[in-house]
Short mmCIF file of C-alpha atoms in Angstrom, two decimals:
data_model
loop_
_atom_site.label_atom_id
_atom_site.label_comp_id
_atom_site.label_asym_id
_atom_site.label_seq_id
_atom_site.Cartn_x
_atom_site.Cartn_y
_atom_site.Cartn_z
CA MET A 1 -47.43 -21.47 -0.36
CA PRO A 2 -45.82 -20.54 -3.72
CA ILE A 3 -43.60 -23.13 -5.30
CA ASN A 4 -39.88 -22.37 -5.28
CA LEU A 5 -38.32 -21.92 -8.74
CA VAL A 6 -34.53 -21.99 -9.08
CA SER A 7 -32.53 -21.33 -12.25
CA LEU A 8 -31.00 -24.45 -13.77
CA SER A 9 -27.25 -24.96 -13.68
CA PHE A 10 -26.41 -24.78 -17.36
CA PRO A 11 -23.04 -25.94 -18.72
CA ALA A 12 -20.37 -23.36 -19.55
CA THR A 13 -20.84 -24.18 -23.24
CA LEU A 14 -24.34 -22.66 -23.27
CA ASP A 15 -24.76 -19.07 -24.43
CA ARG A 16 -27.17 -17.91 -21.73
CA GLU A 17 -27.70 -14.50 -23.31
CA THR A 18 -28.99 -16.00 -26.57
CA PHE A 19 -30.55 -19.15 -25.10
CA GLY A 20 -32.51 -16.96 -22.71
CA GLU A 21 -32.50 -16.45 -18.98
CA ARG A 22 -36.19 -17.33 -18.84
CA ILE A 23 -35.74 -20.92 -20.08
CA GLY A 24 -35.62 -23.72 -17.53
CA ARG A 25 -36.27 -23.86 -13.80
CA GLU A 26 -35.79 -26.40 -11.02
CA VAL A 27 -38.93 -26.77 -8.91
CA LYS A 28 -38.57 -27.21 -5.18
CA GLY A 29 -41.06 -27.55 -2.36
CA VAL A 30 -43.67 -29.75 -4.05
CA HIS A 31 -43.92 -33.35 -5.23
CA PRO A 32 -44.97 -33.57 -8.91
CA GLY A 33 -47.05 -36.67 -8.26
CA LYS A 34 -48.94 -35.18 -5.31
CA LEU A 35 -49.89 -31.69 -6.46
CA ASN A 36 -53.08 -30.12 -5.19
CA GLU A 37 -55.07 -27.91 -7.56
CA GLU A 38 -53.35 -24.69 -6.51
CA GLU A 39 -49.88 -26.22 -6.77
CA PHE A 40 -50.64 -27.66 -10.19
CA GLN A 41 -51.79 -24.27 -11.47
CA MET A 42 -48.48 -22.78 -10.34
CA VAL A 43 -46.54 -25.61 -12.02
CA GLU A 44 -48.56 -25.21 -15.22
CA SER A 45 -47.89 -21.46 -15.32
CA ALA A 46 -44.19 -22.03 -14.62
CA LEU A 47 -43.97 -24.62 -17.41
CA TYR A 48 -45.31 -22.27 -20.08
CA GLU A 49 -43.27 -19.37 -18.74
CA HIS A 50 -39.98 -21.32 -18.65
CA ASP A 51 -40.64 -24.21 -21.12
CA MET A 52 -38.79 -26.77 -18.99
CA LEU A 53 -39.10 -27.79 -15.34
CA LEU A 54 -36.82 -30.11 -13.39
CA PHE A 55 -37.77 -31.99 -10.22
CA ARG A 56 -34.83 -33.63 -8.44
CA ASN A 57 -34.78 -36.80 -6.32
CA VAL A 58 -38.43 -37.72 -6.92
CA ASP A 59 -40.03 -41.10 -6.23
CA LEU A 60 -42.69 -41.31 -8.93
CA THR A 61 -44.97 -44.16 -9.93
CA PRO A 62 -46.11 -44.63 -13.54
CA GLU A 63 -49.64 -43.75 -12.45
CA GLN A 64 -48.46 -40.48 -10.91
CA GLN A 65 -46.48 -39.62 -14.04
CA TYR A 66 -49.53 -40.27 -16.21
CA ARG A 67 -51.81 -38.17 -13.98
CA LEU A 68 -49.34 -35.28 -14.01
CA VAL A 69 -49.27 -35.21 -17.81
CA LYS A 70 -53.03 -35.65 -18.09
CA ALA A 71 -53.59 -32.66 -15.79
CA PHE A 72 -52.22 -30.40 -18.54
CA ASP A 73 -54.91 -31.69 -20.92
CA PRO A 74 -57.64 -33.44 -18.91
CA THR A 75 -59.60 -34.78 -21.88
CA SER A 76 -56.57 -36.42 -23.48
CA GLU A 77 -56.11 -40.11 -22.88
CA SER A 78 -53.96 -42.03 -25.36
CA TYR A 79 -50.20 -42.17 -25.63
CA GLY A 80 -48.91 -39.51 -28.02
CA HIS A 81 -48.47 -42.00 -30.86
CA GLY A 82 -51.94 -43.39 -30.31
CA ASN A 83 -51.08 -47.05 -29.91
CA PHE A 84 -50.45 -48.30 -26.39
CA ASN A 85 -48.61 -51.21 -27.98
CA VAL A 86 -46.53 -49.16 -30.39
CA ASP A 87 -43.61 -51.38 -29.40
CA GLY A 88 -45.40 -54.14 -31.31
CA THR A 89 -46.05 -52.08 -34.43
CA LYS A 90 -43.21 -53.50 -36.46
CA LYS A 91 -43.58 -51.14 -39.40
CA SER A 92 -42.75 -48.10 -37.24
CA ILE A 93 -39.15 -47.17 -36.53
CA LEU A 94 -40.25 -46.46 -32.95
CA HIS A 95 -41.09 -50.03 -31.97
CA SER A 96 -37.48 -50.92 -31.23
CA TYR A 97 -37.09 -48.24 -28.59
CA ILE A 98 -40.27 -48.08 -26.49
CA THR A 99 -42.35 -50.53 -24.47
CA SER A 100 -45.62 -49.78 -22.69
CA ILE A 101 -45.87 -50.20 -18.92
CA PRO A 102 -48.70 -52.80 -18.59
CA ARG A 103 -50.67 -51.12 -15.81
CA ALA A 104 -50.15 -47.58 -17.16
CA PRO A 105 -49.86 -48.05 -20.94
CA GLN A 106 -49.60 -44.31 -21.57
CA VAL A 107 -46.17 -44.48 -19.91
CA GLN A 108 -43.34 -45.91 -21.97
CA LEU A 109 -40.24 -47.75 -20.78
CA ILE A 110 -37.10 -46.61 -22.61
CA GLY A 111 -33.41 -47.06 -21.98
CA HIS A 112 -30.61 -49.55 -22.57
CA GLY A 113 -29.66 -53.05 -21.51
CA LEU A 114 -31.23 -56.11 -19.96
CA VAL A 115 -33.91 -55.23 -17.42
CA ARG A 116 -35.74 -57.79 -15.26
CA ASP A 117 -38.91 -57.56 -13.15
CA HIS A 118 -39.66 -53.94 -13.90
CA GLU A 119 -43.22 -52.62 -13.40
CA GLY A 120 -44.86 -55.89 -14.45
CA ILE A 121 -42.44 -56.64 -17.30
CA PRO A 122 -40.62 -59.92 -16.49
CA GLU A 123 -37.64 -59.34 -18.77
CA ILE A 124 -36.74 -57.04 -21.64
CA THR A 125 -33.64 -55.86 -23.46
CA LEU A 126 -33.91 -52.12 -24.00
CA LYS A 127 -32.30 -50.45 -26.97
CA HIS A 128 -30.82 -46.96 -26.78
CA GLY A 129 -31.10 -44.86 -29.91
CA ARG A 130 -27.60 -44.98 -31.39
CA HIS A 131 -26.60 -42.91 -34.40
CA ALA A 132 -24.90 -45.85 -36.14
CA ASP A 133 -28.31 -47.51 -36.49
CA PHE A 134 -29.98 -44.51 -38.11
CA HIS A 135 -27.47 -42.22 -39.81
CA LYS A 136 -26.24 -42.72 -43.35
CA THR A 137 -22.67 -42.33 -42.10
CA ARG A 138 -21.18 -42.99 -38.70
CA VAL A 139 -18.16 -42.11 -36.62
CA ARG A 140 -15.37 -44.65 -36.77
CA ILE A 141 -15.74 -47.52 -34.32
CA GLU A 142 -12.40 -46.72 -32.71
CA ASP A 143 -13.53 -43.10 -32.19
CA GLU A 144 -16.84 -44.23 -30.75
CA GLU A 145 -15.00 -46.48 -28.29
CA LYS A 146 -13.10 -43.39 -27.14
CA GLY A 147 -16.33 -41.48 -26.48
CA THR A 148 -17.16 -39.78 -29.78
CA THR A 149 -20.85 -39.80 -30.64
CA ARG A 150 -23.62 -37.89 -32.41
CA PHE A 151 -27.13 -36.66 -31.83
CA PHE A 152 -29.44 -39.55 -32.71
CA ARG A 153 -32.60 -37.88 -34.09
CA TRP A 154 -33.89 -34.38 -33.36
CA HIS A 155 -37.67 -34.45 -32.98
CA MET A 156 -40.75 -33.32 -31.16
CA ASP A 157 -42.98 -35.99 -29.65
CA ALA A 158 -45.88 -36.39 -32.06
CA ALA A 159 -47.51 -39.03 -34.24
CA LEU A 160 -48.04 -36.38 -36.96
CA TYR A 161 -50.85 -38.44 -38.40
CA ASP A 162 -54.45 -38.45 -37.12
CA LEU A 163 -53.46 -37.33 -33.59
CA SER A 164 -52.56 -33.88 -32.29
CA PRO A 165 -49.06 -33.25 -30.89
CA PRO A 166 -48.85 -33.60 -27.09
CA ARG A 167 -48.72 -30.40 -25.09
CA VAL A 168 -46.09 -31.65 -22.67
CA THR A 169 -43.67 -34.55 -22.26
CA THR A 170 -42.20 -35.98 -19.07
CA LEU A 171 -38.95 -37.94 -18.80
CA TYR A 172 -38.16 -39.72 -15.54
CA GLY A 173 -34.68 -41.14 -14.94
CA ILE A 174 -34.80 -44.27 -12.78
CA LYS A 175 -31.44 -45.88 -13.52
CA VAL A 176 -28.70 -43.58 -14.80
CA PRO A 177 -25.32 -45.21 -15.47
CA LYS A 178 -22.18 -43.20 -14.88
CA GLY A 179 -19.27 -42.89 -17.25
CA PRO A 180 -16.80 -40.44 -18.73
CA MET A 181 -17.88 -37.41 -20.73
CA GLN A 182 -18.55 -37.99 -24.42
CA THR A 183 -18.06 -35.71 -27.41
CA VAL A 184 -20.91 -35.06 -29.82
CA ARG A 185 -19.46 -34.47 -33.26
CA TYR A 186 -21.64 -32.72 -35.85
CA ASP A 187 -19.57 -34.01 -38.81
CA ASP A 188 -21.12 -31.47 -41.19
CA GLY A 189 -17.98 -29.58 -42.16
CA THR A 190 -18.35 -26.93 -39.45
CA GLY A 191 -16.05 -28.57 -36.91
CA ASP A 192 -18.77 -28.17 -34.29
CA GLU A 193 -18.51 -30.41 -31.23
CA LEU A 194 -20.20 -30.51 -27.83
CA LYS A 195 -19.03 -32.18 -24.62
CA VAL A 196 -21.87 -34.03 -22.90
CA THR A 197 -22.45 -36.39 -20.01
CA LEU A 198 -23.08 -40.06 -20.76
CA GLY A 199 -26.61 -40.65 -22.06
CA THR A 200 -27.71 -37.03 -21.96
CA THR A 201 -30.93 -35.80 -23.54
CA ALA A 202 -30.22 -32.73 -25.67
CA PHE A 203 -32.76 -29.91 -25.94
CA ALA A 204 -33.04 -27.01 -28.39
CA SER A 205 -35.53 -24.17 -28.04
CA GLY A 206 -37.94 -23.37 -30.85
CA LYS A 207 -38.21 -19.82 -29.54
CA VAL A 208 -34.45 -19.36 -29.86
CA MET A 209 -34.55 -20.93 -33.33
CA PHE A 210 -37.08 -18.33 -34.46
CA ASP A 211 -35.41 -15.42 -32.67
CA ILE A 212 -32.04 -15.94 -34.39
CA LEU A 213 -33.39 -16.32 -37.93
CA PRO A 214 -32.45 -13.55 -40.35
CA LYS A 215 -35.29 -11.29 -41.49
CA GLU A 216 -35.99 -13.13 -44.75
CA LEU A 217 -36.34 -16.48 -42.98
CA LYS A 218 -38.55 -15.00 -40.26
CA SER A 219 -40.80 -13.76 -43.06
CA LEU A 220 -40.83 -17.24 -44.56
CA ALA A 221 -41.46 -18.96 -41.24
CA VAL A 222 -44.50 -16.88 -40.41
CA ARG A 223 -46.06 -17.76 -43.80
CA ALA A 224 -45.10 -21.44 -44.05
CA ARG A 225 -46.93 -24.65 -43.26
CA ALA A 226 -45.40 -28.11 -42.99
CA LYS A 227 -47.30 -31.06 -44.43
CA TYR A 228 -46.14 -34.35 -42.95
CA ALA A 229 -46.06 -37.79 -44.49
CA PRO A 230 -48.89 -40.22 -43.70
CA HIS A 231 -47.72 -42.65 -41.01
CA PRO A 232 -44.37 -40.80 -41.04
CA PHE A 233 -42.52 -43.31 -38.87
CA GLU A 234 -43.36 -46.07 -41.32
CA TRP A 235 -42.61 -43.80 -44.27
CA MET A 236 -39.10 -43.01 -43.04
CA ARG A 237 -38.14 -46.51 -41.89
CA GLY A 238 -35.81 -47.17 -44.82
CA ALA A 239 -34.32 -43.67 -44.90
CA ARG A 240 -31.18 -42.58 -43.10
CA ALA A 241 -30.36 -39.39 -41.24
CA VAL A 242 -27.83 -36.67 -41.90
CA SER A 243 -24.82 -36.47 -39.60
CA THR A 244 -26.36 -33.94 -37.19
CA GLY A 245 -29.53 -36.01 -36.74
CA LEU A 246 -31.48 -32.98 -37.99
CA GLY A 247 -33.38 -34.60 -40.84
CA LEU A 248 -32.95 -37.26 -43.49
CA GLU A 249 -30.82 -37.78 -46.54
CA SER A 250 -32.74 -37.42 -49.82
CA ASP A 251 -31.76 -40.56 -51.68
CA GLY A 252 -35.14 -42.12 -52.36
CA GLN A 253 -35.27 -44.62 -49.50
CA GLU A 254 -38.66 -43.59 -48.11
CA THR A 255 -41.43 -46.19 -48.19
CA PRO A 256 -43.80 -45.57 -51.13
CA LEU A 257 -47.15 -44.20 -49.95
CA ASP A 258 -49.04 -47.15 -51.41
CA GLU A 259 -47.00 -49.54 -49.28
CA LEU A 260 -47.82 -47.85 -45.97
CA SER A 261 -50.55 -49.01 -43.62
CA ALA A 262 -53.96 -47.80 -44.77
CA TRP A 263 -54.23 -44.02 -44.52
CA GLU A 264 -56.64 -41.22 -45.33
CA GLU A 265 -55.72 -37.82 -46.72
CA GLU A 266 -57.91 -35.96 -44.21
CA ARG A 267 -55.89 -37.46 -41.36
CA VAL A 268 -52.55 -36.29 -42.71
CA LYS A 269 -51.26 -33.43 -40.58
CA ALA A 270 -50.24 -29.98 -41.80
CA TYR A 271 -49.10 -27.38 -39.28
CA PRO A 272 -47.70 -23.86 -39.31
CA PHE A 273 -43.92 -23.63 -38.98
CA LEU A 274 -44.48 -21.36 -35.97
CA TRP A 275 -46.41 -22.40 -32.85
CA LYS A 276 -47.57 -19.92 -30.25
CA ASN A 277 -47.08 -20.35 -26.51
CA PRO A 278 -50.67 -20.31 -25.12
CA VAL A 279 -49.63 -18.28 -22.06
CA THR A 280 -46.86 -15.92 -23.17
CA GLY A 281 -47.84 -15.56 -26.83
CA MET A 282 -44.22 -16.16 -27.90
CA LEU A 283 -43.60 -17.83 -31.26
CA TYR A 284 -41.59 -21.05 -31.61
CA LEU A 285 -40.16 -22.59 -34.78
CA GLN A 286 -41.49 -26.12 -34.44
CA VAL A 287 -40.98 -28.46 -37.39
CA HIS A 288 -40.18 -32.18 -37.33
CA PRO A 289 -37.23 -32.34 -39.76
CA CYS A 290 -37.49 -36.07 -40.45
CA ALA A 291 -41.25 -36.34 -40.99
CA ILE A 292 -41.93 -33.30 -43.19
CA ARG A 293 -42.87 -34.03 -46.82
CA GLU A 294 -44.17 -30.75 -48.32
CA ILE A 295 -44.14 -27.02 -47.59
CA HIS A 296 -46.95 -24.59 -48.35
CA ILE A 297 -45.99 -20.90 -48.27
CA ASP A 298 -48.52 -18.07 -48.31
CA PRO A 299 -47.77 -14.96 -50.36
CA LEU A 300 -46.62 -11.81 -48.64
CA PRO A 301 -49.48 -9.73 -47.24
CA GLU A 302 -50.52 -6.72 -49.24
CA GLY A 303 -48.18 -3.80 -48.70
CA ALA A 304 -45.31 -5.86 -47.30
CA ASN A 305 -41.76 -5.03 -48.37
CA ARG A 306 -40.81 -7.53 -51.08
CA GLU A 307 -37.12 -6.64 -51.20
CA GLY A 308 -35.06 -9.72 -50.35
CA ALA A 309 -38.20 -11.74 -49.54
CA LEU A 310 -38.22 -15.47 -50.21
CA TYR A 311 -41.18 -16.82 -52.19
CA PRO A 312 -42.98 -13.43 -52.10
CA ASP A 313 -45.84 -14.81 -54.20
CA GLY A 314 -46.13 -17.97 -52.15
CA ALA A 315 -45.18 -21.51 -53.11
CA HIS A 316 -45.99 -25.19 -52.79
CA ILE A 317 -42.72 -27.10 -52.46
CA THR A 318 -43.00 -30.83 -53.10
CA ASP A 319 -39.44 -31.69 -54.08
CA LEU A 320 -38.26 -33.58 -50.99
CA GLU A 321 -34.65 -32.49 -51.23
CA GLU A 322 -35.67 -28.84 -51.51
CA VAL A 323 -38.06 -29.23 -48.58
CA ARG A 324 -35.37 -30.75 -46.39
CA ASN A 325 -32.68 -28.27 -47.40
CA LEU A 326 -34.91 -25.33 -46.53
CA VAL A 327 -35.92 -26.77 -43.15
CA TYR A 328 -32.31 -27.63 -42.36
CA LYS A 329 -31.22 -24.09 -43.20
CA MET A 330 -33.78 -22.75 -40.74
CA LEU A 331 -33.19 -25.22 -37.90
CA ARG A 332 -29.43 -25.85 -38.00
CA PRO A 333 -28.37 -22.53 -36.35
CA GLY A 334 -30.55 -23.43 -33.36
CA ILE A 335 -28.60 -26.60 -32.58
CA ALA A 336 -25.22 -24.86 -32.50
CA PRO A 337 -23.19 -26.14 -29.52
CA SER A 338 -23.75 -22.88 -27.65
CA LEU A 339 -27.55 -23.22 -27.97
CA VAL A 340 -28.05 -26.86 -26.95
CA TYR A 341 -28.85 -27.80 -23.36
CA PRO A 342 -27.57 -31.35 -22.69
CA HIS A 343 -29.20 -32.36 -19.41
CA PRO A 344 -26.79 -34.14 -17.01
CA TRP A 345 -29.15 -36.83 -15.72
CA GLU A 346 -29.17 -37.93 -12.11
CA GLU A 347 -31.27 -40.79 -10.79
CA LYS A 348 -34.82 -39.75 -9.89
CA ASP A 349 -34.71 -36.63 -12.06
CA LEU A 350 -38.06 -35.74 -13.60
CA ILE A 351 -38.04 -33.31 -16.52
CA LEU A 352 -41.29 -31.79 -17.72
CA PHE A 353 -41.03 -29.79 -20.94
CA ASN A 354 -43.14 -27.86 -23.40
CA ASN A 355 -43.34 -30.34 -26.27
CA ARG A 356 -44.70 -27.59 -28.50
CA GLY A 357 -41.64 -25.44 -27.85
CA PHE A 358 -38.62 -27.76 -27.83
CA ILE A 359 -37.06 -30.34 -30.09
CA HIS A 360 -34.84 -32.90 -28.43
CA SER A 361 -32.59 -35.87 -29.12
CA VAL A 362 -31.13 -38.79 -27.27
CA VAL A 363 -27.35 -38.86 -27.42
CA GLY A 364 -24.45 -41.18 -26.87
CA VAL A 365 -23.49 -44.80 -26.76
CA PHE A 366 -23.48 -47.25 -23.85
CA THR A 367 -21.47 -50.39 -23.22
CA LYS A 368 -23.25 -53.73 -23.09
CA ASP A 369 -23.21 -53.78 -19.29
CA GLN A 370 -24.49 -50.25 -18.67
CA ILE A 371 -28.18 -50.31 -17.71
CA ARG A 372 -30.35 -47.25 -18.30
CA ILE A 373 -34.02 -47.16 -17.25
CA PHE A 374 -36.33 -44.23 -18.00
CA HIS A 375 -40.07 -43.68 -18.09
CA GLN A 376 -41.52 -41.34 -20.73
CA CYS A 377 -45.07 -40.03 -20.89
CA ASN A 378 -46.90 -37.73 -23.27
CA LEU A 379 -50.51 -37.76 -24.43
CA ALA A 380 -52.04 -36.98 -27.80
CA ALA A 381 -53.59 -33.56 -27.29
CA SER A 382 -57.25 -32.61 -27.44
CA ASP A 383 -56.39 -29.52 -29.49
CA GLU A 384 -54.12 -28.41 -32.29
CA PRO A 385 -51.14 -26.06 -31.88
CA ILE A 386 -51.85 -22.33 -32.14
CA GLY A 387 -50.19 -20.74 -35.16
CA PRO A 388 -49.38 -17.11 -35.97
CA ASN A 389 -52.29 -14.68 -36.18
CA GLU A 390 -52.73 -11.84 -38.65
CA ASP A 391 -50.81 -9.42 -36.45
CA ASP A 392 -47.87 -11.85 -36.29
CA VAL A 393 -47.85 -12.20 -40.07
CA ASN A 394 -47.97 -8.46 -40.62
CA ARG A 395 -45.18 -7.92 -38.09
CA TRP A 396 -42.73 -10.51 -39.36
CA ALA A 397 -43.55 -10.84 -43.06
#
């Protein structure tokens, strides 16, 4: 029996025409932890067609969540950042926010507040990603107490060193505290704001980001490659983010390369700015704005129109401020309030999304007594993302 796909209920703030009617579906009629081979194939096709799937009111064990993710890439095994005990890797900025489930170490416990006797963990205090801990500036405390907040850090799930970016990510909401709506403030001079539910996860589509670029930036995107820092989450640990959470300030606070954990140049990752959906062939602008360190740009193909083209002869950009400014210019339109989907979590929601097609961010601030418990799972992929082919370059450059 075919699975039942239902359009998601998007907030009134979302521009459905631009965001795309194809994005997002709720799946009914099957249990994501008990899929037979035929059902999984239908779920897999639906995921790449719609980029995000939602299962409501699901009882899901960590083992089932791991098996679901692994089914998308059967030869993958390790957690997406490669270290089952990344919570103990003190040099990484990630260690404060994630803890491995002992019996299923590919699944990470995330959330907020004091949690006892959870999946073999006797006691732990979870820490929600809060902008005041990561941004260079912050909203006033009195405004935060009234429900004003920011996006924490826009990202894709990927180690971006040695390991390939996961194909998919799952987020499973176990304990979801209730509270009044909060207001995300961009604080970048635009006046942009977005009303969100408490503790939402915000999603932005890489396909939309590419689709809305002007011609000259599409031409750049199809020719550009991002080179990431070695051990990027160690490298950025002293840096602070811009007010939108879409990248870092360029004030020299990155960890010097010779002070990072041992690294090898051949394990440093460099990826095209555009990644191709393996089923639909659609192109997605997919760049980690905090981890990028250099940009390589190919010259325009022979015969291409050079009028108005950026870097027509190609370029290698190593100035970090220039790198970040260019990436920000390309990504910022795609996180406009009308193009962000802030998911209104309910307990036992499972979201499965195309990690090679979305960037996302945690949002909001919780009180001391509000407990939030989530399980996250993604696996370092057995392959690398597919970039643009020659036809794509000739079309867009």
